[in-house]
PDB file of C-alpha atoms in Angstrom:
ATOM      1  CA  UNK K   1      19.707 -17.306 -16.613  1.00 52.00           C
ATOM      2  CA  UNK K   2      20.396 -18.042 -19.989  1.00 54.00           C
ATOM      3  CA  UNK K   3      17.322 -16.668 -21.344  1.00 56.00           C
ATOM      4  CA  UNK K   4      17.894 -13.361 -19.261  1.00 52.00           C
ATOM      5  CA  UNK K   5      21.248 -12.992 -20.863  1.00 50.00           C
ATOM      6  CA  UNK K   6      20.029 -13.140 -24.212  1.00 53.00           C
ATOM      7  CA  UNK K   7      16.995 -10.958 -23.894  1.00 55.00           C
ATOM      8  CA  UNK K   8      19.981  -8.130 -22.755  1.00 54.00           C
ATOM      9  CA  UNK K   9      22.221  -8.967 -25.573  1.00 49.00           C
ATOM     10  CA  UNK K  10      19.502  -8.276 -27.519  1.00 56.00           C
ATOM     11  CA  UNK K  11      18.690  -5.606 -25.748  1.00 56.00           C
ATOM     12  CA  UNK K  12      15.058  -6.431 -25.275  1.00 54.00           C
ATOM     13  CA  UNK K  13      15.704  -5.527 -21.748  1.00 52.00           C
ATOM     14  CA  UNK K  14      18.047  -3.181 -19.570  1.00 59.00           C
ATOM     15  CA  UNK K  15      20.825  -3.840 -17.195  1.00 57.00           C
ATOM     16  CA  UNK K  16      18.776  -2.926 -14.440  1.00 58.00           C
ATOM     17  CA  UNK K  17      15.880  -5.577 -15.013  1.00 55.00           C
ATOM     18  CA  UNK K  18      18.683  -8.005 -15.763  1.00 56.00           C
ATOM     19  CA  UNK K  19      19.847  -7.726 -12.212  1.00 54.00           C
ATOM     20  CA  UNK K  20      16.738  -8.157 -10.667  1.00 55.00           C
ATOM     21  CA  UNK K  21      16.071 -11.577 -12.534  1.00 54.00           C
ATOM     22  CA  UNK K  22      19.378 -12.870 -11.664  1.00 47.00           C
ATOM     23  CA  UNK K  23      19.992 -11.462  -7.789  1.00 49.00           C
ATOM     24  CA  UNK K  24      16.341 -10.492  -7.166  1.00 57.00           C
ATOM     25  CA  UNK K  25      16.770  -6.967  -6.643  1.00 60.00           C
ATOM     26  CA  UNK K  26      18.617  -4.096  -8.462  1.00 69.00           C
ATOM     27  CA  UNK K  27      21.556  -1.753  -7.427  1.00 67.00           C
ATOM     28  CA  UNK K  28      21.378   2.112  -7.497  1.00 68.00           C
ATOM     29  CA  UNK K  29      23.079   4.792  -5.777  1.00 70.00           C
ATOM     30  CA  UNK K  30      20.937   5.123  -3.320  1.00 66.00           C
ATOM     31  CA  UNK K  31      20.628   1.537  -2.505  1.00 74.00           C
ATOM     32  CA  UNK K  32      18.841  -2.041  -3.262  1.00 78.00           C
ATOM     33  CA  UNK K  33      15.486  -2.038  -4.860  1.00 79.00           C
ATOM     34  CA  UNK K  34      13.971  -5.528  -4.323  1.00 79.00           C
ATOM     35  CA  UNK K  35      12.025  -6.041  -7.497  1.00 75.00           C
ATOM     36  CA  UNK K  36      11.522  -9.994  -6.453  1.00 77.00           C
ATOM     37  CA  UNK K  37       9.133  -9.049  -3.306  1.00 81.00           C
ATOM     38  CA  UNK K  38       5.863  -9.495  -5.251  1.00 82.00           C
ATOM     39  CA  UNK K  39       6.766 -12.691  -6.724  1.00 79.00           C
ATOM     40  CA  UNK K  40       7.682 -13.856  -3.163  1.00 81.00           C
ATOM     41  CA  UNK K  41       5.163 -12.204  -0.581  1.00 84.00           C
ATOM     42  CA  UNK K  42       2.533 -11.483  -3.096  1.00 86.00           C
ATOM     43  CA  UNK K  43       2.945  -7.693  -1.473  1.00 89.00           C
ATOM     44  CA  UNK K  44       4.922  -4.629  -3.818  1.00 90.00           C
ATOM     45  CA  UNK K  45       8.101  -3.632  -2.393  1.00 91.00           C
ATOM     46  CA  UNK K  46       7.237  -0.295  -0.869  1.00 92.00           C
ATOM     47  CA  UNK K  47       9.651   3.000  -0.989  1.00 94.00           C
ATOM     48  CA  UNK K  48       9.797   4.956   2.510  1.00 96.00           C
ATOM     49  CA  UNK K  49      10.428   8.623   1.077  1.00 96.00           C
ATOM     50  CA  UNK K  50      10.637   9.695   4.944  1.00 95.00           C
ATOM     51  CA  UNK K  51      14.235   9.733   5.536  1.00 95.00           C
ATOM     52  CA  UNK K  52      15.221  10.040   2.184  1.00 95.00           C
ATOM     53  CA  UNK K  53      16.583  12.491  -0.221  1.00 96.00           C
ATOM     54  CA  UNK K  54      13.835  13.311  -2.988  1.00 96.00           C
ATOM     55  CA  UNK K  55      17.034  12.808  -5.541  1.00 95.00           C
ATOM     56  CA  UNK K  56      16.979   9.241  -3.735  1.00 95.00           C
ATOM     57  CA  UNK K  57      13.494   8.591  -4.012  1.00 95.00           C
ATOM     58  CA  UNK K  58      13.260   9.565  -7.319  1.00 94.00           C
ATOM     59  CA  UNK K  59      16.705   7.068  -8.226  1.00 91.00           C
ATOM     60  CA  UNK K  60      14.289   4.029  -6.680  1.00 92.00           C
ATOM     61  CA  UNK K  61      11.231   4.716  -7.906  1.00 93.00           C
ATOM     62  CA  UNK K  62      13.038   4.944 -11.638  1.00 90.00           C
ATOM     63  CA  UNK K  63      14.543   1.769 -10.572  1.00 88.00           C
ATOM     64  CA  UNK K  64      11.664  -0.064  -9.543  1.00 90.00           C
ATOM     65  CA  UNK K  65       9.400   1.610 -12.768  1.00 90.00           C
ATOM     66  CA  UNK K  66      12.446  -0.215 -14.722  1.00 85.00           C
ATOM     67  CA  UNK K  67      12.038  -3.506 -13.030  1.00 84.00           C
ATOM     68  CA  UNK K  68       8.890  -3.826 -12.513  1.00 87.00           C
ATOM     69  CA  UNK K  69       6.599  -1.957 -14.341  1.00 88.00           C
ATOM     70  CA  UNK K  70       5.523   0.486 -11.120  1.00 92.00           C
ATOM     71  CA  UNK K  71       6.627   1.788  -7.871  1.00 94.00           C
ATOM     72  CA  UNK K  72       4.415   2.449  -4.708  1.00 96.00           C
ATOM     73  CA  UNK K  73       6.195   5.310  -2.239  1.00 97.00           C
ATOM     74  CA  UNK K  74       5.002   6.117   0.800  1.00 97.00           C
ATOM     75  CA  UNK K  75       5.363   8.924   3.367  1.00 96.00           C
ATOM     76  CA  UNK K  76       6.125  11.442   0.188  1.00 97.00           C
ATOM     77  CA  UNK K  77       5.998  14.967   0.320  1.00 96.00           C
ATOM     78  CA  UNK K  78       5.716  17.534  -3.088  1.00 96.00           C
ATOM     79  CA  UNK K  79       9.423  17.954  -3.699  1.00 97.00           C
ATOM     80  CA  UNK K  80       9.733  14.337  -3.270  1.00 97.00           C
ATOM     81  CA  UNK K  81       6.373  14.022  -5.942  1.00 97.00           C
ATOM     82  CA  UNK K  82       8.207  16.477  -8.337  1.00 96.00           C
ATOM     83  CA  UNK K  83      11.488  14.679  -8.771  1.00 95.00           C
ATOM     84  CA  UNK K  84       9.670  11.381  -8.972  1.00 95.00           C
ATOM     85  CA  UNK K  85       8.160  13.422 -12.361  1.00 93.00           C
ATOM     86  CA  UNK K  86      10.981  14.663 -13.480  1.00 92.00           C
ATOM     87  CA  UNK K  87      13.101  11.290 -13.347  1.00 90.00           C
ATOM     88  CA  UNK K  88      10.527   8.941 -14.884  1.00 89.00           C
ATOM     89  CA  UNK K  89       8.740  11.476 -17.526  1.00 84.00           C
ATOM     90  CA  UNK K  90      11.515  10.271 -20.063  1.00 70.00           C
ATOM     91  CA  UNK K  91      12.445   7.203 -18.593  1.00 70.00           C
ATOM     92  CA  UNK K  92      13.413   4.344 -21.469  1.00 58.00           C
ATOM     93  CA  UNK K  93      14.918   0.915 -21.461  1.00 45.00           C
ATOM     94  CA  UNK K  94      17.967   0.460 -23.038  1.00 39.00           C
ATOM     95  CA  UNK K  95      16.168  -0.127 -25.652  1.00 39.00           C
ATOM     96  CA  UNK K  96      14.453   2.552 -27.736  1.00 37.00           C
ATOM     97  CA  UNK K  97      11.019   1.726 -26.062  1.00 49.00           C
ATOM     98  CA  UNK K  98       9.833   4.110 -23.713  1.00 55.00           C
ATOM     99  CA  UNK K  99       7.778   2.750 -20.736  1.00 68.00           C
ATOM    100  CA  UNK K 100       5.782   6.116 -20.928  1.00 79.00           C
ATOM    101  CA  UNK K 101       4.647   6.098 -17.300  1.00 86.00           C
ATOM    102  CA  UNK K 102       1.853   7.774 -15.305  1.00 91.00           C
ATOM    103  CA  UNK K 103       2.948   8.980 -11.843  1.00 94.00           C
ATOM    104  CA  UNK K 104      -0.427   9.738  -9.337  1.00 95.00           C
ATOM    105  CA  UNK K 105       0.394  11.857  -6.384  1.00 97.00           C
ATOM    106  CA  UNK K 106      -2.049  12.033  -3.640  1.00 96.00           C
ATOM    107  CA  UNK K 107      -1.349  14.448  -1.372  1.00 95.00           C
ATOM    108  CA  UNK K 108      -3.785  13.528   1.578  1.00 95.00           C
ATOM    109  CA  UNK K 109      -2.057  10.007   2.041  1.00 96.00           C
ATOM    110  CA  UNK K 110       1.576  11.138   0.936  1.00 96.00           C
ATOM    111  CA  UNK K 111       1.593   8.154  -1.523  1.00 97.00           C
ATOM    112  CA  UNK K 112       2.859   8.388  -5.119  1.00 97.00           C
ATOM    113  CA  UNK K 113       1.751   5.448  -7.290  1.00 97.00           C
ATOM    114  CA  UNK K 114       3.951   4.866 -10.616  1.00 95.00           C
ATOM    115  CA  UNK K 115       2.189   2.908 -13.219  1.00 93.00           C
ATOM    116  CA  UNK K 116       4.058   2.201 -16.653  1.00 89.00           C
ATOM    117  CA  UNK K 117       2.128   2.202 -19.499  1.00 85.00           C
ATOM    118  CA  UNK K 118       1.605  -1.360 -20.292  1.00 83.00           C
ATOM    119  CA  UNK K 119       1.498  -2.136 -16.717  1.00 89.00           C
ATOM    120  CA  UNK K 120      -1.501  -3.983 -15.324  1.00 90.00           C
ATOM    121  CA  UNK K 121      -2.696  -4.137 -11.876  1.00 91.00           C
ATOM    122  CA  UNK K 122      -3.578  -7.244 -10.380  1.00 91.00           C
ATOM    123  CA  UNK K 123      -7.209  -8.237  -9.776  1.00 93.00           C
ATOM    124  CA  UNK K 124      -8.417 -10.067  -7.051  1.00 95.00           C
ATOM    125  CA  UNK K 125     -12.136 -11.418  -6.318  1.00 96.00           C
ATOM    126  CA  UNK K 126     -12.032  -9.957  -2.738  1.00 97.00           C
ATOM    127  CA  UNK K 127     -12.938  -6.663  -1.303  1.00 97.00           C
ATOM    128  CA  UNK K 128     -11.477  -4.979   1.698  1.00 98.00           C
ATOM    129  CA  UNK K 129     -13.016  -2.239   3.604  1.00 98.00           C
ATOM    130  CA  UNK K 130     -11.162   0.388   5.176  1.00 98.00           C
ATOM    131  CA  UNK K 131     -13.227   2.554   7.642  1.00 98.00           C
ATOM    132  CA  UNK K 132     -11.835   5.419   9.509  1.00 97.00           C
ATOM    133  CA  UNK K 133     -13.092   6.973  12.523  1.00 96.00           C
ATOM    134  CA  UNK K 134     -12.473  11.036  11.787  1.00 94.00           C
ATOM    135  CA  UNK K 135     -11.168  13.101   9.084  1.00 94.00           C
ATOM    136  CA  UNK K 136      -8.481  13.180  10.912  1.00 94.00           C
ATOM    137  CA  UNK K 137      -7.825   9.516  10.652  1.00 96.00           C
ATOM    138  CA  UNK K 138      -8.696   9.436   6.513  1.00 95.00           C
ATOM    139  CA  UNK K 139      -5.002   9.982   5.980  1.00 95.00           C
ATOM    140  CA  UNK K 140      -3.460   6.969   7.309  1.00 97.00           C
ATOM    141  CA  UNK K 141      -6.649   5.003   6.225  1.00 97.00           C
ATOM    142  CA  UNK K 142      -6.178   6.411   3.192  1.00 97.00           C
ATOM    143  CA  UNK K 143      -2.356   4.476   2.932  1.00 98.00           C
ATOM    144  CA  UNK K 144      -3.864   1.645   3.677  1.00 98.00           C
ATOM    145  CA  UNK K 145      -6.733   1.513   0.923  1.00 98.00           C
ATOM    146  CA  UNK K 146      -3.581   2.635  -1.842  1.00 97.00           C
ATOM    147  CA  UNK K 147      -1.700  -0.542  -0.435  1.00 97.00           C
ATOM    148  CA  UNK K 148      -4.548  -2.708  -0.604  1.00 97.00           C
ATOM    149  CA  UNK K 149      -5.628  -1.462  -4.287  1.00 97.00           C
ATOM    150  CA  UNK K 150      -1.976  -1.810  -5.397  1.00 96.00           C
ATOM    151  CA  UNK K 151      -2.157  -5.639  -3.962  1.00 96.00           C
ATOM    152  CA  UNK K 152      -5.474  -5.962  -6.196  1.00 96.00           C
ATOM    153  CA  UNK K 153      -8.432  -5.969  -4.102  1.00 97.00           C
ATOM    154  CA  UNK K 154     -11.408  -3.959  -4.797  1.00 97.00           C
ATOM    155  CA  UNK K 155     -11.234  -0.960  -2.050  1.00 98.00           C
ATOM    156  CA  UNK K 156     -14.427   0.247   0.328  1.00 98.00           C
ATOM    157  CA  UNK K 157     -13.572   3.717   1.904  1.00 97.00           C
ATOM    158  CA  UNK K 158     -16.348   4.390   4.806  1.00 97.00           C
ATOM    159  CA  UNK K 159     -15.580   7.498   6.503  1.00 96.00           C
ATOM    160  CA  UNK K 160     -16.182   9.317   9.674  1.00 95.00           C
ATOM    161  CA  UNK K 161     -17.964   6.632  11.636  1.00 96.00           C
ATOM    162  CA  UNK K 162     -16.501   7.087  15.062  1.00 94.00           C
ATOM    163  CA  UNK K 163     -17.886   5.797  17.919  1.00 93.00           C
ATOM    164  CA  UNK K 164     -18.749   9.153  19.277  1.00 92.00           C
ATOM    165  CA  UNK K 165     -22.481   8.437  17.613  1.00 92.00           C
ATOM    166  CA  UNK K 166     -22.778   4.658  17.073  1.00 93.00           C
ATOM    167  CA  UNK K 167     -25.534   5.328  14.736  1.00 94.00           C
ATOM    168  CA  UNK K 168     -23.065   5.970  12.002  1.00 94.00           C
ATOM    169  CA  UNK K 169     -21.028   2.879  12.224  1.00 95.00           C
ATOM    170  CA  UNK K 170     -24.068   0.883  12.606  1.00 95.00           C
ATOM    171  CA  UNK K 171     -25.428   2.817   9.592  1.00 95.00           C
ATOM    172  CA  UNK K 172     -22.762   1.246   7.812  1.00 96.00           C
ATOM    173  CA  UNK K 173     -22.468  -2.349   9.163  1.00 95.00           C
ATOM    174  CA  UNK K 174     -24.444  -4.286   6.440  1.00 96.00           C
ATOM    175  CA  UNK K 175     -22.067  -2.305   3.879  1.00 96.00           C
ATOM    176  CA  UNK K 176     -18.812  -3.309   5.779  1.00 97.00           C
ATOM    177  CA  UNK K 177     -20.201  -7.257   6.100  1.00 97.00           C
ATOM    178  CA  UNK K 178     -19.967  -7.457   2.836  1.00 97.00           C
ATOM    179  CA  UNK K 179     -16.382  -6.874   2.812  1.00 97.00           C
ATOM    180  CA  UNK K 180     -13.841 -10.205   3.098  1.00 97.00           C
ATOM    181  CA  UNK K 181     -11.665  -8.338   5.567  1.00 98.00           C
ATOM    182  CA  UNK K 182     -11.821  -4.963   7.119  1.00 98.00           C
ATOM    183  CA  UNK K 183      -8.846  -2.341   8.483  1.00 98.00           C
ATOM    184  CA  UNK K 184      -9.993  -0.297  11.105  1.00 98.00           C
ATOM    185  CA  UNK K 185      -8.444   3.113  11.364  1.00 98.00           C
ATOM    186  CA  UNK K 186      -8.785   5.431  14.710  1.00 97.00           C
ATOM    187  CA  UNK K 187      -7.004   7.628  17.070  1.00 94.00           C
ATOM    188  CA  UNK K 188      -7.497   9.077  20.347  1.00 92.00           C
ATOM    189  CA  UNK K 189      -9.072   6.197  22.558  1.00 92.00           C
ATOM    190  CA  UNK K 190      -9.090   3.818  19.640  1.00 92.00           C
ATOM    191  CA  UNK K 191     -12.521   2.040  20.290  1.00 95.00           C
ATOM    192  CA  UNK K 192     -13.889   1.967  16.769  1.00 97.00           C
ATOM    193  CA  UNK K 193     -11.477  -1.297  15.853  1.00 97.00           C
ATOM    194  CA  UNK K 194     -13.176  -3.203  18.907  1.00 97.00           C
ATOM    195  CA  UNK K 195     -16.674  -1.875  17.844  1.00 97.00           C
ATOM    196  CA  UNK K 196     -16.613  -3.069  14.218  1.00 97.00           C
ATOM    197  CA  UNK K 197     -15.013  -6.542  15.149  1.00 97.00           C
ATOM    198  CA  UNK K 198     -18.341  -7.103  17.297  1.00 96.00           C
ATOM    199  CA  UNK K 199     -20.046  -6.671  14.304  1.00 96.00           C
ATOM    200  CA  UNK K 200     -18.995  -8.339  11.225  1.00 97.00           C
ATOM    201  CA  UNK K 201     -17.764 -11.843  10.757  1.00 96.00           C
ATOM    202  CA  UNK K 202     -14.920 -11.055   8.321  1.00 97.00           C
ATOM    203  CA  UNK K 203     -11.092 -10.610   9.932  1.00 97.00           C
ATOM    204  CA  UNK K 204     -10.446  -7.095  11.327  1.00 98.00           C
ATOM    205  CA  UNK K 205      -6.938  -5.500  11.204  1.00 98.00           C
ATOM    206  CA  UNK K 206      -6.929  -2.609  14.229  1.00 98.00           C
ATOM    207  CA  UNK K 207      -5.072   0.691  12.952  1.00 98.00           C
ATOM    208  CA  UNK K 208      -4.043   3.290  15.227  1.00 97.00           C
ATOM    209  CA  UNK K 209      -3.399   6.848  14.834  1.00 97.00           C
ATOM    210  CA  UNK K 210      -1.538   9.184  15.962  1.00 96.00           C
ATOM    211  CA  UNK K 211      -4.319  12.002  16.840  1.00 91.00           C
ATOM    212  CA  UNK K 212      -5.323  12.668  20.665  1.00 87.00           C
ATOM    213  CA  UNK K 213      -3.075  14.497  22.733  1.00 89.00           C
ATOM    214  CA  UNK K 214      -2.491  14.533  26.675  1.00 91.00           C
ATOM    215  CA  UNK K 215      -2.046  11.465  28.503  1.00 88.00           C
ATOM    216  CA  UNK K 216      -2.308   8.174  25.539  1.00 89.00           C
ATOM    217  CA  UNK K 217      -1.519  10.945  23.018  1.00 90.00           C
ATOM    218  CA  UNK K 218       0.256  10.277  20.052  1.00 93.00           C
ATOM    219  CA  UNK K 219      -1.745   6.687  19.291  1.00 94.00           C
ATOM    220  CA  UNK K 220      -0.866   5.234  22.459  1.00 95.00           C
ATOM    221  CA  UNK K 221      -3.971   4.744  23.445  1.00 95.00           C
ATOM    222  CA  UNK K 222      -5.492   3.634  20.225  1.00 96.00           C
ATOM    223  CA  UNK K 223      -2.614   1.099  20.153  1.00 97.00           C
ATOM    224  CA  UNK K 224      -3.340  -0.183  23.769  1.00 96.00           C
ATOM    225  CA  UNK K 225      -6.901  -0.213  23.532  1.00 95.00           C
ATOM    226  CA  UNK K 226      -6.506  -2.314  20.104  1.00 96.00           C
ATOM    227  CA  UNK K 227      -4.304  -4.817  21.905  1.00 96.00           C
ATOM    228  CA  UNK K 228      -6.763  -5.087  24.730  1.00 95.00           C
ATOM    229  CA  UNK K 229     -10.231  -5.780  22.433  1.00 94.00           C
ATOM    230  CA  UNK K 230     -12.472  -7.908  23.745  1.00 92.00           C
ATOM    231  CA  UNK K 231     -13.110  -8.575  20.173  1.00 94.00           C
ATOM    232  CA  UNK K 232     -11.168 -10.914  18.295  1.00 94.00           C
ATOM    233  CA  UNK K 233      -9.131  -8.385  15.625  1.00 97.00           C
ATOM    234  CA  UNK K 234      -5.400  -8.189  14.906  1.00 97.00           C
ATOM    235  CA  UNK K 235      -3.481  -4.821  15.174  1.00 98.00           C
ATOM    236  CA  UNK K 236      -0.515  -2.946  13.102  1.00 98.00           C
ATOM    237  CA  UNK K 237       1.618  -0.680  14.850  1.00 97.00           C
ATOM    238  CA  UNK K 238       0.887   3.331  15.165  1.00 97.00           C
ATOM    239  CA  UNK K 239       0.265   4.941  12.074  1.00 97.00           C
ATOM    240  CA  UNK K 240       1.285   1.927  10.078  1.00 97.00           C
ATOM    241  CA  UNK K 241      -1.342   2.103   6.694  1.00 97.00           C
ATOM    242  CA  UNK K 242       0.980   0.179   5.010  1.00 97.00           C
ATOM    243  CA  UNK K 243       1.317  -2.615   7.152  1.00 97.00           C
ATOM    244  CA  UNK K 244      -2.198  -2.635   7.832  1.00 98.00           C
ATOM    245  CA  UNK K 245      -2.674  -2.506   3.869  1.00 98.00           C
ATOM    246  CA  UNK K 246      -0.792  -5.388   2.923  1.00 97.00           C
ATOM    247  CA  UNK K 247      -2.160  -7.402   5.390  1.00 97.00           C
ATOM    248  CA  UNK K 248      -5.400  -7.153   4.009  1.00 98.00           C
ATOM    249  CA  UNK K 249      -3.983  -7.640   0.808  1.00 97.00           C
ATOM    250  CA  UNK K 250      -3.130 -10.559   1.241  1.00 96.00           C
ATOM    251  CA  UNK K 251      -5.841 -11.939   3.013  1.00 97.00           C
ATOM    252  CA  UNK K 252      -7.291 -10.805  -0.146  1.00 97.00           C
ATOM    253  CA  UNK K 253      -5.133 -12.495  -2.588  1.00 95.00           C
ATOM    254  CA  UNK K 254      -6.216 -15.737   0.098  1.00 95.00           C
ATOM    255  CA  UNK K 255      -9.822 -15.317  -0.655  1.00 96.00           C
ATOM    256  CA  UNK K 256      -9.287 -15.613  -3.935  1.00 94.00           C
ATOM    257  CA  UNK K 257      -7.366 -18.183  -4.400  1.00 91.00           C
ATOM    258  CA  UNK K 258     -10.101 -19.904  -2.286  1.00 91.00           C
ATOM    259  CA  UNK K 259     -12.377 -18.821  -4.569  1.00 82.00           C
ATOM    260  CA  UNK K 260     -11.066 -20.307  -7.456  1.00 70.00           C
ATOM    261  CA  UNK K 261     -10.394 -23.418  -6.167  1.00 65.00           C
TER     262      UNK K 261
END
């Protein structure tokens, strides 16, 4: 405590980061930011732009830039992306030292990753694969890879390797056994999760999505299907990347540890 306090009298650091030290998380107007997640759960405290005000999102993302030296949102649309920009391009502690940070906004997965200059991601020895059935599953796959990449772990996209021709999953299944644990994401009946856990040894995480329509629409299918494998697999709830992303992160973060032990 004492050495936070002097680091802000000296104002080597700003009231915000102060905070988090002390309490673990920092106030804003539009609520808590807990900048101590990481150092507990190994995962980055997320920001949900859905239901949010992009002034809102902006405030926390600021916030956790401040604390933390980044900020991963999720579900974020263009005006959200924009005032992210605009409330971060000049951000500064209260010191004179600018954090100078580099905002990515990718549009497909409605994330927006916030890096600050000196910021350094983590690396881990440990690769997770995330292999979507359809385009139209690459979105929510896509959250998940972000999540996992954020966590550390070097990232495998395979793409459109539904089960509707099994020749291009199995095309794929030496590449994905290489991987130390593999997310799964598909919609509509959802058998692509079941498929790949019959093939690889490492642990598969099941993610449905919301595509398919008529009776089981909307991922209910996937989600049922996934919770009835005959495979041995674990499953995230509809739509979930994140989840399913920082689950394999740290399964990651657990492989290497192994490793270096």
């Amino acid at each position: 405590m004492r050495d936070t306090l002097e680091a802000l009298d000296a104002g080597e650091i700003g009231v915000a980061e102060a905070e988090s030290r002390l309490a673990g998380y920092a106030t804003t107007a539009a609520g808590r930011f807990d900048a101590g997640r990481e150092g507990r759960r190994g995962i980055p405290e997320a920001i949900l732009a859905e239901g949010k005000t992009p002034a809102e999102v902006a405030a926390l993302t600021a916030t956790a830039v401040e604390t933390t030296g980044r900020a991963l949102v999720t579900r974020a649309d263009a005006e959200d992306a924009d005032a992210i920009r605009t409330a971060v391009a000049d951000l500064e502690l209260d010191t004179a030292d600018a954090l100078d940070p580099t905002v990515d906004h990718d549009e497909r997965t409605d994330t927006v990753v916030v890096h600050a200059g000196d910021f350094e991601r983590p690396a881990l020895d440990a690769t997770v694969a995330v292999v979507a059935a359809g385009t139209a599953d690459a979105a929510v796959a896509g959250e998940a890879a972000v999540v996992a990449r954020e966590i550390g772990a070097t990232v495998d996209r395979v793409d459109d390797v539904g089960v509707a021709n099994l020749d291009r999953i199995l095309d794929q299944r030496d590449r994905i056994r290489e991987a130390d644990v593999v997310v799964v994401a598909a919609g509509r009946e959802g058998a692509l999760p079941t498929v790949v856990a019959g093939l690889v040894a490492a642990p598969v995480i099941a993610l449905p999505v919301s595509t398919g329509y008529g009776v089981g629409g909307e991922g209910v299918a996937a989600l049922e299907g996934a919770l009835q494998s005959c495979s041995v697999l674990s499953t995230v709830n509809v739509d979930a990347g994140f989840v399913a992303g920082a689950q394999a992160g740290l399964i990651a973060r657990a492989v290497d540890a192994a490793g270096r032990d």
